[in-house]
Amino acid sequence: LPNRIRKSDVVVIGGGAIGLAIAWRAAQRGLGVTLLERGRFGEGTSRVAAGMLAPIAEARPTEQPLLHLNQASVKAYPGFADELSEASGMDVGYLRCGTLVAARDRDDAEALERELEMRLALGLPVSRLRASEARRLEPALAPSLRLALEVADDHAIDPRLLTAALVEAGLRAGARLRAGAEVATVEVSPRNRVSGVRLTDGEVLETEHVVIAGGVWSEAIEGIPHEARVPIRPVKGQILRLHDPSGAGLVSHIVRIAGSYIVPRGDGRYVLGATMEERGFDTAVTAGATFELLREVIEVVPGVSELVIDEVSAGLRPATPDNAPAIGPTSVHGLWWAAGHHRNGILLTPITAEIVAGMLVGEQRPELAAAFAPARFARGAAQSSTRRDRLMPVGA
Ligand code: GLY
């Protein structure tokens, strides 16, 4: 017989930034939370992420609901980072750095003018800088620079500090966080209601609510009825971590160049990324990708060639068919998704946790989350009911 342990109000599957933040927020609201992580906390996609909090620099005009969600999350970040720091007693590496989007040549400059127009039409706070103005802000930019956009409100965080602080804050709030606990199956009763989860070692945890926050690994979880599944594919990103032996100061803004970026940590360390590759679960780092990333960034910030390379790695962004996250309940009572954040996982951590923890205790779905309902991926089956499951805090 499987080993049954104490019942939880909610089981969160996945110990990356999103899952850990949900566990923390849900525990703060008085819920009995168990988080299950198949490996180690924060060691999947979160560990590789650059930590750009840059919704405006990355905005696409066709993705307005996502832009609004991203902006709400970036707005929540200073308060979230302060509270997390306080709750964990740890620094989370939040840096108010702003972003410069740089154009190297005429083609880049034309594209940047169009990007500027689009952002201004959306009412986004971005300004056009002549090359000389950009170089006054960042003297390390190459003299060949054509044009730049400044996005003063786009900042950064260190995802490794973020997840470490979330673990500590979650534990202090009373969440049970278990590493090395891999879920095989979500158990759903014949009445279409979650009853528990079964781990790969046979252990069963009883719970009425399961939040799937397993990123690209969510696909491997069995037992989720077809109509409540969210297809998620990995989008590989190769990324470098470097440091400047002479200390901080090479660049103080995030600098974006076409598909690449360099993110300062504020202490002489930098993160330089990232490729977008659809190659399944491959996480090999390749010479060609590393070369291209470095070439593109060094063309605009030549001083990068003096930096020391500390790490080259590859992470797997979790992407849904429309590349937007799945956040909220499903047609299976008690089954929730918080996955598929693609390029925006670290950015969307505060707002995702707030939405899910709030809905778990019976709050209405906020309007800005409506576009991200997992039900949009339901195929064939009857559409999800609008019924909201309400979960009472422990002891209430
Ligand atoms: N958000 C940056 C990236 O996914 O590469």
mmCIF file of C-alpha atoms and ligand atoms in Angstrom:
data_model
loop_
_atom_site.group_PDB
_atom_site.id
_atom_site.type_symbol
_atom_site.label_atom_id
_atom_site.label_comp_id
_atom_site.label_asym_id
_atom_site.label_seq_id
_atom_site.Cartn_x
_atom_site.Cartn_y
_atom_site.Cartn_z
ATOM 1 C CA LEU A 1 0.000 0.000 0.000
ATOM 2 C CA PRO A 2 1.292 3.456 -0.749
ATOM 3 C CA ASN A 3 2.548 5.492 2.150
ATOM 4 C CA ARG A 4 -0.020 8.224 2.851
ATOM 5 C CA ILE A 5 1.148 11.325 4.659
ATOM 6 C CA ARG A 6 -0.567 14.284 6.213
ATOM 7 C CA LYS A 7 -3.055 16.021 4.006
ATOM 8 C CA SER A 8 -2.136 19.404 2.543
ATOM 9 C CA ASP A 9 -4.519 22.140 1.490
ATOM 10 C CA VAL A 10 -2.468 22.633 -1.611
ATOM 11 C CA VAL A 11 0.400 20.824 -3.300
ATOM 12 C CA VAL A 12 2.587 22.937 -5.569
ATOM 13 C CA ILE A 13 4.525 20.940 -8.157
ATOM 14 C CA GLY A 14 7.776 22.654 -9.125
ATOM 15 C CA GLY A 15 10.407 24.419 -7.033
ATOM 16 C CA GLY A 16 11.463 27.145 -9.449
ATOM 17 C CA ALA A 17 10.792 30.844 -8.922
ATOM 18 C CA ILE A 18 7.088 30.553 -9.792
ATOM 19 C CA GLY A 19 6.321 27.512 -7.627
ATOM 20 C CA LEU A 20 8.348 28.792 -4.676
ATOM 21 C CA ALA A 21 6.660 32.206 -4.802
ATOM 22 C CA ILE A 22 3.212 30.580 -4.901
ATOM 23 C CA ALA A 23 4.140 28.369 -1.926
ATOM 24 C CA TRP A 24 5.335 31.408 0.034
ATOM 25 C CA ARG A 25 2.300 33.544 -0.800
ATOM 26 C CA ALA A 26 -0.178 30.713 -0.159
ATOM 27 C CA ALA A 27 1.456 29.881 3.201
ATOM 28 C CA GLN A 28 1.310 33.575 4.144
ATOM 29 C CA ARG A 29 -2.437 33.393 3.556
ATOM 30 C CA GLY A 30 -2.736 30.566 6.057
ATOM 31 C CA LEU A 31 -2.923 27.595 3.692
ATOM 32 C CA GLY A 32 -1.177 24.311 4.450
ATOM 33 C CA VAL A 33 1.283 24.087 1.549
ATOM 34 C CA THR A 34 3.519 21.285 0.378
ATOM 35 C CA LEU A 35 5.854 22.020 -2.530
ATOM 36 C CA LEU A 36 7.396 19.127 -4.451
ATOM 37 C CA GLU A 37 10.541 19.678 -6.509
ATOM 38 C CA ARG A 38 11.962 16.810 -8.550
ATOM 39 C CA GLY A 39 15.567 18.052 -8.290
ATOM 40 C CA ARG A 40 16.871 20.919 -6.193
ATOM 41 C CA PHE A 41 15.110 24.226 -5.588
ATOM 42 C CA GLY A 42 15.709 26.837 -8.258
ATOM 43 C CA GLU A 43 18.062 24.604 -10.250
ATOM 44 C CA GLY A 44 16.037 24.337 -13.454
ATOM 45 C CA THR A 45 15.153 27.215 -15.759
ATOM 46 C CA SER A 46 15.281 29.765 -12.908
ATOM 47 C CA ARG A 47 18.977 29.127 -12.348
ATOM 48 C CA VAL A 48 19.850 29.942 -15.935
ATOM 49 C CA ALA A 49 17.528 32.972 -16.342
ATOM 50 C CA ALA A 50 19.135 36.393 -16.725
ATOM 51 C CA GLY A 51 16.591 38.150 -14.517
ATOM 52 C CA MET A 52 15.639 41.006 -16.819
ATOM 53 C CA LEU A 53 12.524 42.782 -15.629
ATOM 54 C CA ALA A 54 12.033 44.441 -18.973
ATOM 55 C CA PRO A 55 8.438 44.375 -20.226
ATOM 56 C CA ILE A 56 8.751 47.602 -22.147
ATOM 57 C CA ALA A 57 11.943 46.762 -24.013
ATOM 58 C CA GLU A 58 10.490 43.341 -24.921
ATOM 59 C CA ALA A 59 6.945 44.570 -25.747
ATOM 60 C CA ARG A 60 5.184 43.288 -28.873
ATOM 61 C CA PRO A 61 2.124 45.213 -30.106
ATOM 62 C CA THR A 62 0.224 41.978 -30.718
ATOM 63 C CA GLU A 63 0.591 40.857 -27.118
ATOM 64 C CA GLN A 64 -1.217 43.562 -25.180
ATOM 65 C CA PRO A 65 -2.713 41.409 -22.399
ATOM 66 C CA LEU A 66 0.777 39.997 -21.777
ATOM 67 C CA LEU A 67 2.274 43.493 -21.784
ATOM 68 C CA HIS A 68 -0.270 44.580 -19.173
ATOM 69 C CA LEU A 69 0.444 41.537 -17.010
ATOM 70 C CA ASN A 70 4.199 42.118 -17.358
ATOM 71 C CA GLN A 71 3.833 45.788 -16.459
ATOM 72 C CA ALA A 72 1.717 44.991 -13.408
ATOM 73 C CA SER A 73 4.383 42.536 -12.263
ATOM 74 C CA VAL A 74 7.282 44.954 -12.804
ATOM 75 C CA LYS A 75 5.325 47.538 -10.829
ATOM 76 C CA ALA A 76 4.849 45.047 -8.005
ATOM 77 C CA TYR A 77 8.549 44.111 -7.986
ATOM 78 C CA PRO A 78 10.028 46.757 -5.653
ATOM 79 C CA GLY A 79 7.478 45.959 -2.935
ATOM 80 C CA PHE A 80 7.797 42.216 -3.566
ATOM 81 C CA ALA A 81 11.612 42.367 -3.405
ATOM 82 C CA ASP A 82 11.560 44.419 -0.175
ATOM 83 C CA GLU A 83 9.048 42.115 1.470
ATOM 84 C CA LEU A 84 10.934 39.014 0.377
ATOM 85 C CA SER A 85 14.224 40.423 1.635
ATOM 86 C CA GLU A 86 12.620 41.202 4.953
ATOM 87 C CA ALA A 87 10.870 37.814 5.200
ATOM 88 C CA SER A 88 13.996 35.809 4.320
ATOM 89 C CA GLY A 89 16.702 38.012 5.803
ATOM 90 C CA MET A 90 18.469 37.717 2.423
ATOM 91 C CA ASP A 91 19.467 40.069 -0.370
ATOM 92 C CA VAL A 92 17.561 39.377 -3.592
ATOM 93 C CA GLY A 93 19.780 41.375 -5.958
ATOM 94 C CA TYR A 94 17.103 43.774 -7.199
ATOM 95 C CA LEU A 95 18.782 46.426 -9.355
ATOM 96 C CA ARG A 96 17.143 49.574 -10.676
ATOM 97 C CA CYS A 97 19.289 49.778 -13.770
ATOM 98 C CA GLY A 98 17.045 50.785 -16.694
ATOM 99 C CA THR A 99 17.494 49.440 -20.214
ATOM 100 C CA LEU A 100 19.132 50.852 -23.333
ATOM 101 C CA VAL A 101 18.173 49.288 -26.653
ATOM 102 C CA ALA A 102 21.045 49.904 -29.051
ATOM 103 C CA ALA A 103 21.192 50.106 -32.852
ATOM 104 C CA ARG A 104 24.524 49.141 -34.437
ATOM 105 C CA ASP A 105 23.827 50.057 -38.036
ATOM 106 C CA ARG A 106 21.288 51.606 -40.380
ATOM 107 C CA ASP A 107 19.065 48.503 -40.456
ATOM 108 C CA ASP A 108 19.019 48.278 -36.660
ATOM 109 C CA ALA A 109 18.294 52.025 -36.441
ATOM 110 C CA GLU A 110 15.323 51.761 -38.820
ATOM 111 C CA ALA A 111 13.948 48.844 -36.832
ATOM 112 C CA LEU A 112 14.474 50.789 -33.612
ATOM 113 C CA GLU A 113 12.566 53.823 -34.956
ATOM 114 C CA ARG A 114 9.618 51.506 -35.656
ATOM 115 C CA GLU A 115 9.920 49.986 -32.191
ATOM 116 C CA LEU A 116 9.917 53.490 -30.711
ATOM 117 C CA GLU A 117 6.775 54.477 -32.639
ATOM 118 C CA MET A 118 5.002 51.316 -31.527
ATOM 119 C CA ARG A 119 5.887 51.897 -27.881
ATOM 120 C CA LEU A 120 4.892 55.550 -27.981
ATOM 121 C CA ALA A 121 1.561 54.585 -29.602
ATOM 122 C CA LEU A 122 0.991 52.226 -26.673
ATOM 123 C CA GLY A 123 1.781 55.085 -24.285
ATOM 124 C CA LEU A 124 4.898 53.356 -22.940
ATOM 125 C CA PRO A 125 7.585 55.428 -21.255
ATOM 126 C CA VAL A 126 10.541 55.221 -23.642
ATOM 127 C CA SER A 127 12.799 57.912 -25.057
ATOM 128 C CA ARG A 128 14.936 58.189 -28.142
ATOM 129 C CA LEU A 129 18.594 58.952 -27.553
ATOM 130 C CA ARG A 130 21.075 60.119 -30.143
ATOM 131 C CA ALA A 131 24.257 58.062 -30.129
ATOM 132 C CA SER A 132 26.118 60.866 -28.324
ATOM 133 C CA GLU A 133 23.443 61.013 -25.597
ATOM 134 C CA ALA A 134 23.519 57.229 -25.156
ATOM 135 C CA ARG A 135 27.299 57.322 -24.899
ATOM 136 C CA ARG A 136 27.096 59.989 -22.219
ATOM 137 C CA LEU A 137 24.938 57.560 -20.204
ATOM 138 C CA GLU A 138 27.103 54.562 -21.028
ATOM 139 C CA PRO A 139 30.622 55.587 -22.137
ATOM 140 C CA ALA A 140 31.471 51.944 -22.905
ATOM 141 C CA LEU A 141 29.135 51.947 -25.933
ATOM 142 C CA ALA A 142 31.030 51.751 -29.231
ATOM 143 C CA PRO A 143 31.553 55.005 -31.187
ATOM 144 C CA SER A 144 29.864 53.292 -34.148
ATOM 145 C CA LEU A 145 26.526 53.254 -32.279
ATOM 146 C CA ARG A 146 23.725 54.734 -34.427
ATOM 147 C CA LEU A 147 20.845 55.262 -32.048
ATOM 148 C CA ALA A 148 19.412 54.011 -28.748
ATOM 149 C CA LEU A 149 16.149 53.846 -26.861
ATOM 150 C CA GLU A 150 16.129 54.407 -23.138
ATOM 151 C CA VAL A 151 13.612 52.533 -21.014
ATOM 152 C CA ALA A 152 14.149 53.915 -17.540
ATOM 153 C CA ASP A 153 11.601 51.603 -15.878
ATOM 154 C CA ASP A 154 13.016 48.240 -17.023
ATOM 155 C CA HIS A 155 15.166 46.745 -14.268
ATOM 156 C CA ALA A 156 16.790 43.430 -13.218
ATOM 157 C CA ILE A 157 17.018 40.886 -10.408
ATOM 158 C CA ASP A 158 19.409 38.034 -9.688
ATOM 159 C CA PRO A 159 17.239 34.895 -10.116
ATOM 160 C CA ARG A 160 19.611 32.736 -8.052
ATOM 161 C CA LEU A 161 19.304 35.070 -5.061
ATOM 162 C CA LEU A 162 15.563 35.312 -5.712
ATOM 163 C CA THR A 163 14.963 31.550 -5.504
ATOM 164 C CA ALA A 164 17.244 31.147 -2.461
ATOM 165 C CA ALA A 165 15.291 33.882 -0.659
ATOM 166 C CA LEU A 166 11.967 32.333 -1.701
ATOM 167 C CA VAL A 167 13.004 28.996 -0.186
ATOM 168 C CA GLU A 168 13.874 30.676 3.107
ATOM 169 C CA ALA A 169 10.736 32.849 3.157
ATOM 170 C CA GLY A 170 8.533 29.875 2.250
ATOM 171 C CA LEU A 171 9.979 27.772 5.083
ATOM 172 C CA ARG A 172 9.623 30.640 7.560
ATOM 173 C CA ALA A 173 5.987 31.081 6.477
ATOM 174 C CA GLY A 174 5.355 27.411 7.260
ATOM 175 C CA ALA A 175 5.356 25.830 3.784
ATOM 176 C CA ARG A 176 6.726 22.292 3.544
ATOM 177 C CA LEU A 177 9.293 22.429 0.758
ATOM 178 C CA ARG A 178 10.552 19.040 -0.424
ATOM 179 C CA ALA A 179 13.428 18.653 -2.871
ATOM 180 C CA GLY A 180 14.113 15.354 -4.659
ATOM 181 C CA ALA A 181 10.378 14.583 -4.692
ATOM 182 C CA GLU A 182 9.249 13.791 -8.224
ATOM 183 C CA VAL A 183 5.554 13.623 -9.026
ATOM 184 C CA ALA A 184 4.442 10.798 -11.296
ATOM 185 C CA THR A 185 0.681 11.305 -11.298
ATOM 186 C CA VAL A 186 -1.983 13.747 -10.274
ATOM 187 C CA GLU A 187 -4.879 11.701 -8.919
ATOM 188 C CA VAL A 188 -8.327 12.828 -10.044
ATOM 189 C CA SER A 189 -11.517 11.270 -8.662
ATOM 190 C CA PRO A 190 -14.321 10.017 -10.940
ATOM 191 C CA ARG A 191 -16.164 13.164 -9.860
ATOM 192 C CA ASN A 192 -13.563 15.249 -11.706
ATOM 193 C CA ARG A 193 -11.900 16.507 -8.558
ATOM 194 C CA VAL A 194 -8.240 16.382 -7.529
ATOM 195 C CA SER A 195 -7.655 13.909 -4.690
ATOM 196 C CA GLY A 196 -3.868 13.778 -4.399
ATOM 197 C CA VAL A 197 -0.548 13.281 -6.096
ATOM 198 C CA ARG A 198 1.544 10.137 -6.382
ATOM 199 C CA LEU A 199 5.327 10.435 -6.355
ATOM 200 C CA THR A 200 7.594 8.263 -8.505
ATOM 201 C CA ASP A 201 8.642 6.330 -5.380
ATOM 202 C CA GLY A 202 5.000 5.376 -4.712
ATOM 203 C CA GLU A 203 4.303 7.844 -1.919
ATOM 204 C CA VAL A 204 0.873 9.474 -2.125
ATOM 205 C CA LEU A 205 -0.021 12.891 -0.756
ATOM 206 C CA GLU A 206 -3.663 13.685 -0.256
ATOM 207 C CA THR A 207 -4.754 17.138 -1.276
ATOM 208 C CA GLU A 208 -7.713 18.845 -2.853
ATOM 209 C CA HIS A 209 -5.641 21.369 -4.749
ATOM 210 C CA VAL A 210 -2.648 20.944 -7.007
ATOM 211 C CA VAL A 211 -0.835 23.822 -8.676
ATOM 212 C CA ILE A 212 1.302 22.766 -11.606
ATOM 213 C CA ALA A 213 4.354 25.019 -11.725
ATOM 214 C CA GLY A 214 6.794 22.553 -13.226
ATOM 215 C CA GLY A 215 7.811 24.631 -16.250
ATOM 216 C CA VAL A 216 8.911 22.457 -19.158
ATOM 217 C CA TRP A 217 8.823 19.376 -16.915
ATOM 218 C CA SER A 218 5.072 19.776 -16.330
ATOM 219 C CA GLU A 219 4.423 17.745 -19.494
ATOM 220 C CA ALA A 220 5.773 14.589 -17.845
ATOM 221 C CA ILE A 221 3.130 14.607 -15.090
ATOM 222 C CA GLU A 222 0.547 11.926 -15.711
ATOM 223 C CA GLY A 223 -3.084 11.704 -14.700
ATOM 224 C CA ILE A 224 -4.146 15.162 -15.845
ATOM 225 C CA PRO A 225 -7.304 14.750 -17.939
ATOM 226 C CA HIS A 226 -6.881 15.747 -21.560
ATOM 227 C CA GLU A 227 -9.165 18.782 -21.290
ATOM 228 C CA ALA A 228 -7.128 20.210 -18.405
ATOM 229 C CA ARG A 229 -3.688 19.820 -19.967
ATOM 230 C CA VAL A 230 -1.530 22.695 -21.168
ATOM 231 C CA PRO A 231 0.954 21.810 -23.905
ATOM 232 C CA ILE A 232 4.394 23.157 -23.028
ATOM 233 C CA ARG A 233 7.504 22.952 -25.197
ATOM 234 C CA PRO A 234 11.085 23.856 -24.273
ATOM 235 C CA VAL A 235 12.737 26.872 -25.936
ATOM 236 C CA LYS A 236 16.448 26.648 -25.330
ATOM 237 C CA GLY A 237 18.441 29.715 -24.336
ATOM 238 C CA GLN A 238 22.225 29.670 -24.202
ATOM 239 C CA ILE A 239 23.652 32.273 -21.861
ATOM 240 C CA LEU A 240 26.995 33.366 -20.410
ATOM 241 C CA ARG A 241 28.004 34.630 -16.986
ATOM 242 C CA LEU A 242 31.069 36.862 -16.840
ATOM 243 C CA HIS A 243 32.871 39.186 -14.463
ATOM 244 C CA ASP A 244 35.111 42.190 -14.757
ATOM 245 C CA PRO A 245 38.327 41.724 -12.737
ATOM 246 C CA SER A 246 38.548 45.508 -12.418
ATOM 247 C CA GLY A 247 35.138 45.743 -10.727
ATOM 248 C CA ALA A 248 31.806 47.324 -11.592
ATOM 249 C CA GLY A 249 31.223 50.109 -14.068
ATOM 250 C CA LEU A 250 31.592 48.785 -17.619
ATOM 251 C CA VAL A 251 27.840 49.229 -18.161
ATOM 252 C CA SER A 252 25.241 50.134 -15.582
ATOM 253 C CA HIS A 253 22.134 49.656 -17.777
ATOM 254 C CA ILE A 254 20.849 46.483 -19.366
ATOM 255 C CA VAL A 255 21.957 46.863 -22.982
ATOM 256 C CA ARG A 256 19.946 45.097 -25.671
ATOM 257 C CA ILE A 257 21.182 44.605 -29.203
ATOM 258 C CA ALA A 258 18.828 42.906 -31.667
ATOM 259 C CA GLY A 259 18.319 39.438 -30.114
ATOM 260 C CA SER A 260 21.050 39.720 -27.479
ATOM 261 C CA TYR A 261 21.443 41.463 -24.166
ATOM 262 C CA ILE A 262 23.896 42.125 -21.367
ATOM 263 C CA VAL A 263 22.549 42.476 -17.860
ATOM 264 C CA PRO A 264 24.708 44.037 -15.121
ATOM 265 C CA ARG A 265 24.481 42.688 -11.588
ATOM 266 C CA GLY A 266 25.856 45.995 -10.237
ATOM 267 C CA ASP A 267 29.037 44.467 -8.787
ATOM 268 C CA GLY A 268 31.163 43.758 -11.855
ATOM 269 C CA ARG A 269 29.273 40.583 -12.809
ATOM 270 C CA TYR A 270 27.280 40.361 -16.044
ATOM 271 C CA VAL A 271 24.903 37.975 -17.728
ATOM 272 C CA LEU A 272 24.975 37.854 -21.504
ATOM 273 C CA GLY A 273 22.277 36.065 -23.474
ATOM 274 C CA ALA A 274 20.479 34.442 -25.060
ATOM 275 C CA THR A 275 19.650 32.185 -27.972
ATOM 276 C CA MET A 276 16.116 31.046 -28.851
ATOM 277 C CA GLU A 277 16.289 27.451 -30.086
ATOM 278 C CA GLU A 278 13.616 24.796 -30.461
ATOM 279 C CA ARG A 279 15.558 21.586 -29.867
ATOM 280 C CA GLY A 280 13.556 19.690 -27.310
ATOM 281 C CA PHE A 281 15.299 19.015 -24.029
ATOM 282 C CA ASP A 282 18.805 19.617 -25.373
ATOM 283 C CA THR A 283 20.896 21.795 -23.024
ATOM 284 C CA ALA A 284 24.272 21.504 -24.742
ATOM 285 C CA VAL A 285 26.271 24.723 -25.004
ATOM 286 C CA THR A 286 27.745 25.224 -28.437
ATOM 287 C CA ALA A 287 30.715 27.131 -29.795
ATOM 288 C CA GLY A 288 28.677 28.774 -32.542
ATOM 289 C CA ALA A 289 25.993 30.183 -30.235
ATOM 290 C CA THR A 290 28.539 31.430 -27.713
ATOM 291 C CA PHE A 291 30.524 33.060 -30.509
ATOM 292 C CA GLU A 292 27.448 34.779 -31.987
ATOM 293 C CA LEU A 293 26.247 36.116 -28.641
ATOM 294 C CA LEU A 294 29.679 37.490 -27.783
ATOM 295 C CA ARG A 295 30.189 38.927 -31.270
ATOM 296 C CA GLU A 296 26.873 40.787 -31.210
ATOM 297 C CA VAL A 297 27.400 42.279 -27.754
ATOM 298 C CA ILE A 298 31.105 43.081 -28.215
ATOM 299 C CA GLU A 299 30.262 45.025 -31.371
ATOM 300 C CA VAL A 300 28.241 47.440 -29.219
ATOM 301 C CA VAL A 301 30.154 47.170 -25.916
ATOM 302 C CA PRO A 302 33.767 46.423 -26.972
ATOM 303 C CA GLY A 303 34.931 46.295 -23.331
ATOM 304 C CA VAL A 304 33.057 43.006 -22.926
ATOM 305 C CA SER A 305 36.009 41.312 -24.643
ATOM 306 C CA GLU A 306 38.066 41.937 -21.462
ATOM 307 C CA LEU A 307 35.592 40.177 -19.183
ATOM 308 C CA VAL A 308 36.331 36.776 -17.685
ATOM 309 C CA ILE A 309 33.872 33.997 -18.571
ATOM 310 C CA ASP A 310 32.631 32.227 -15.430
ATOM 311 C CA GLU A 311 29.903 30.029 -16.858
ATOM 312 C CA VAL A 312 28.232 29.119 -20.108
ATOM 313 C CA SER A 313 24.917 27.367 -19.709
ATOM 314 C CA ALA A 314 21.637 26.617 -21.429
ATOM 315 C CA GLY A 315 18.149 26.763 -19.976
ATOM 316 C CA LEU A 316 14.756 25.663 -21.236
ATOM 317 C CA ARG A 317 12.049 28.327 -21.365
ATOM 318 C CA PRO A 318 8.591 26.794 -20.972
ATOM 319 C CA ALA A 319 6.411 27.906 -23.884
ATOM 320 C CA THR A 320 2.727 27.240 -24.529
ATOM 321 C CA PRO A 321 1.321 27.231 -28.088
ATOM 322 C CA ASP A 322 0.622 30.996 -27.858
ATOM 323 C CA ASN A 323 3.815 31.671 -25.853
ATOM 324 C CA ALA A 324 1.797 33.208 -23.015
ATOM 325 C CA PRO A 325 1.515 31.651 -19.563
ATOM 326 C CA ALA A 326 -1.290 29.450 -18.248
ATOM 327 C CA ILE A 327 -2.366 30.845 -14.879
ATOM 328 C CA GLY A 328 -5.457 29.761 -12.980
ATOM 329 C CA PRO A 329 -7.941 26.921 -12.445
ATOM 330 C CA THR A 330 -9.009 24.244 -14.937
ATOM 331 C CA SER A 331 -12.170 22.245 -15.585
ATOM 332 C CA VAL A 332 -10.879 19.677 -13.061
ATOM 333 C CA HIS A 333 -11.848 20.957 -9.634
ATOM 334 C CA GLY A 334 -8.751 21.756 -7.606
ATOM 335 C CA LEU A 335 -6.313 21.579 -10.524
ATOM 336 C CA TRP A 336 -4.469 24.812 -11.281
ATOM 337 C CA TRP A 337 -1.733 25.864 -13.668
ATOM 338 C CA ALA A 338 1.034 28.389 -13.180
ATOM 339 C CA ALA A 339 3.373 27.494 -16.011
ATOM 340 C CA GLY A 340 4.414 28.370 -19.549
ATOM 341 C CA HIS A 341 5.967 31.758 -18.734
ATOM 342 C CA HIS A 342 8.421 31.497 -21.638
ATOM 343 C CA ARG A 343 10.749 34.560 -21.601
ATOM 344 C CA ASN A 344 8.950 36.169 -18.660
ATOM 345 C CA GLY A 345 9.120 33.734 -15.741
ATOM 346 C CA ILE A 346 11.249 35.779 -13.375
ATOM 347 C CA LEU A 347 9.426 38.961 -14.371
ATOM 348 C CA LEU A 348 6.000 37.387 -13.790
ATOM 349 C CA THR A 349 6.864 35.695 -10.492
ATOM 350 C CA PRO A 350 5.258 38.305 -8.162
ATOM 351 C CA ILE A 351 2.011 38.705 -10.090
ATOM 352 C CA THR A 352 1.588 34.982 -10.799
ATOM 353 C CA ALA A 353 2.017 34.142 -7.122
ATOM 354 C CA GLU A 354 -0.408 36.878 -6.117
ATOM 355 C CA ILE A 355 -3.072 35.742 -8.603
ATOM 356 C CA VAL A 356 -2.828 32.046 -7.732
ATOM 357 C CA ALA A 357 -2.602 32.497 -3.943
ATOM 358 C CA GLY A 358 -5.506 34.963 -4.062
ATOM 359 C CA MET A 359 -7.719 32.660 -6.126
ATOM 360 C CA LEU A 360 -6.857 29.677 -3.906
ATOM 361 C CA VAL A 361 -8.452 31.511 -0.972
ATOM 362 C CA GLY A 362 -11.484 32.492 -3.004
ATOM 363 C CA GLU A 363 -10.646 35.860 -4.504
ATOM 364 C CA GLN A 364 -12.012 36.722 -7.952
ATOM 365 C CA ARG A 365 -9.713 36.228 -10.921
ATOM 366 C CA PRO A 366 -8.260 39.695 -11.569
ATOM 367 C CA GLU A 367 -9.298 41.104 -14.943
ATOM 368 C CA LEU A 368 -5.717 41.271 -16.179
ATOM 369 C CA ALA A 369 -5.373 37.487 -15.710
ATOM 370 C CA ALA A 370 -8.426 36.612 -17.817
ATOM 371 C CA ALA A 371 -6.443 36.169 -21.040
ATOM 372 C CA PHE A 372 -4.222 33.534 -19.409
ATOM 373 C CA ALA A 373 -6.837 30.982 -18.389
ATOM 374 C CA PRO A 374 -5.537 27.429 -18.995
ATOM 375 C CA ALA A 375 -8.946 26.590 -20.517
ATOM 376 C CA ARG A 376 -7.868 28.259 -23.760
ATOM 377 C CA PHE A 377 -5.869 25.113 -24.507
ATOM 378 C CA ALA A 378 -8.740 22.696 -23.836
ATOM 379 C CA ARG A 379 -9.370 20.633 -26.935
ATOM 380 C CA GLY A 380 -12.452 18.662 -27.798
ATOM 381 C CA ALA A 381 -13.720 18.410 -24.260
ATOM 382 C CA ALA A 382 -16.543 20.491 -22.810
ATOM 383 C CA GLN A 383 -15.164 23.904 -21.886
ATOM 384 C CA SER A 384 -14.260 24.457 -18.291
ATOM 385 C CA SER A 385 -16.965 25.543 -15.948
ATOM 386 C CA THR A 386 -16.740 29.012 -14.490
ATOM 387 C CA ARG A 387 -17.064 27.598 -11.019
ATOM 388 C CA ARG A 388 -14.301 28.756 -8.731
ATOM 389 C CA ASP A 389 -13.054 26.410 -6.075
ATOM 390 C CA ARG A 390 -12.694 28.091 -2.742
ATOM 391 C CA LEU A 391 -10.095 26.951 -0.318
ATOM 392 C CA MET A 392 -10.343 27.837 3.340
ATOM 393 C CA PRO A 393 -7.165 28.620 5.248
ATOM 394 C CA VAL A 394 -6.076 25.959 7.745
ATOM 395 C CA GLY A 395 -8.060 26.273 10.931
ATOM 396 C CA ALA A 396 -10.593 28.636 9.400
HETATM 397 N N1 GLY B 1 13.874 37.133 -20.878
HETATM 398 C C1 GLY B 1 15.075 36.874 -21.510
HETATM 399 C C2 GLY B 1 15.194 35.571 -22.134
HETATM 400 O O1 GLY B 1 14.314 34.736 -22.046
HETATM 401 O O2 GLY B 1 16.200 35.326 -22.757
#
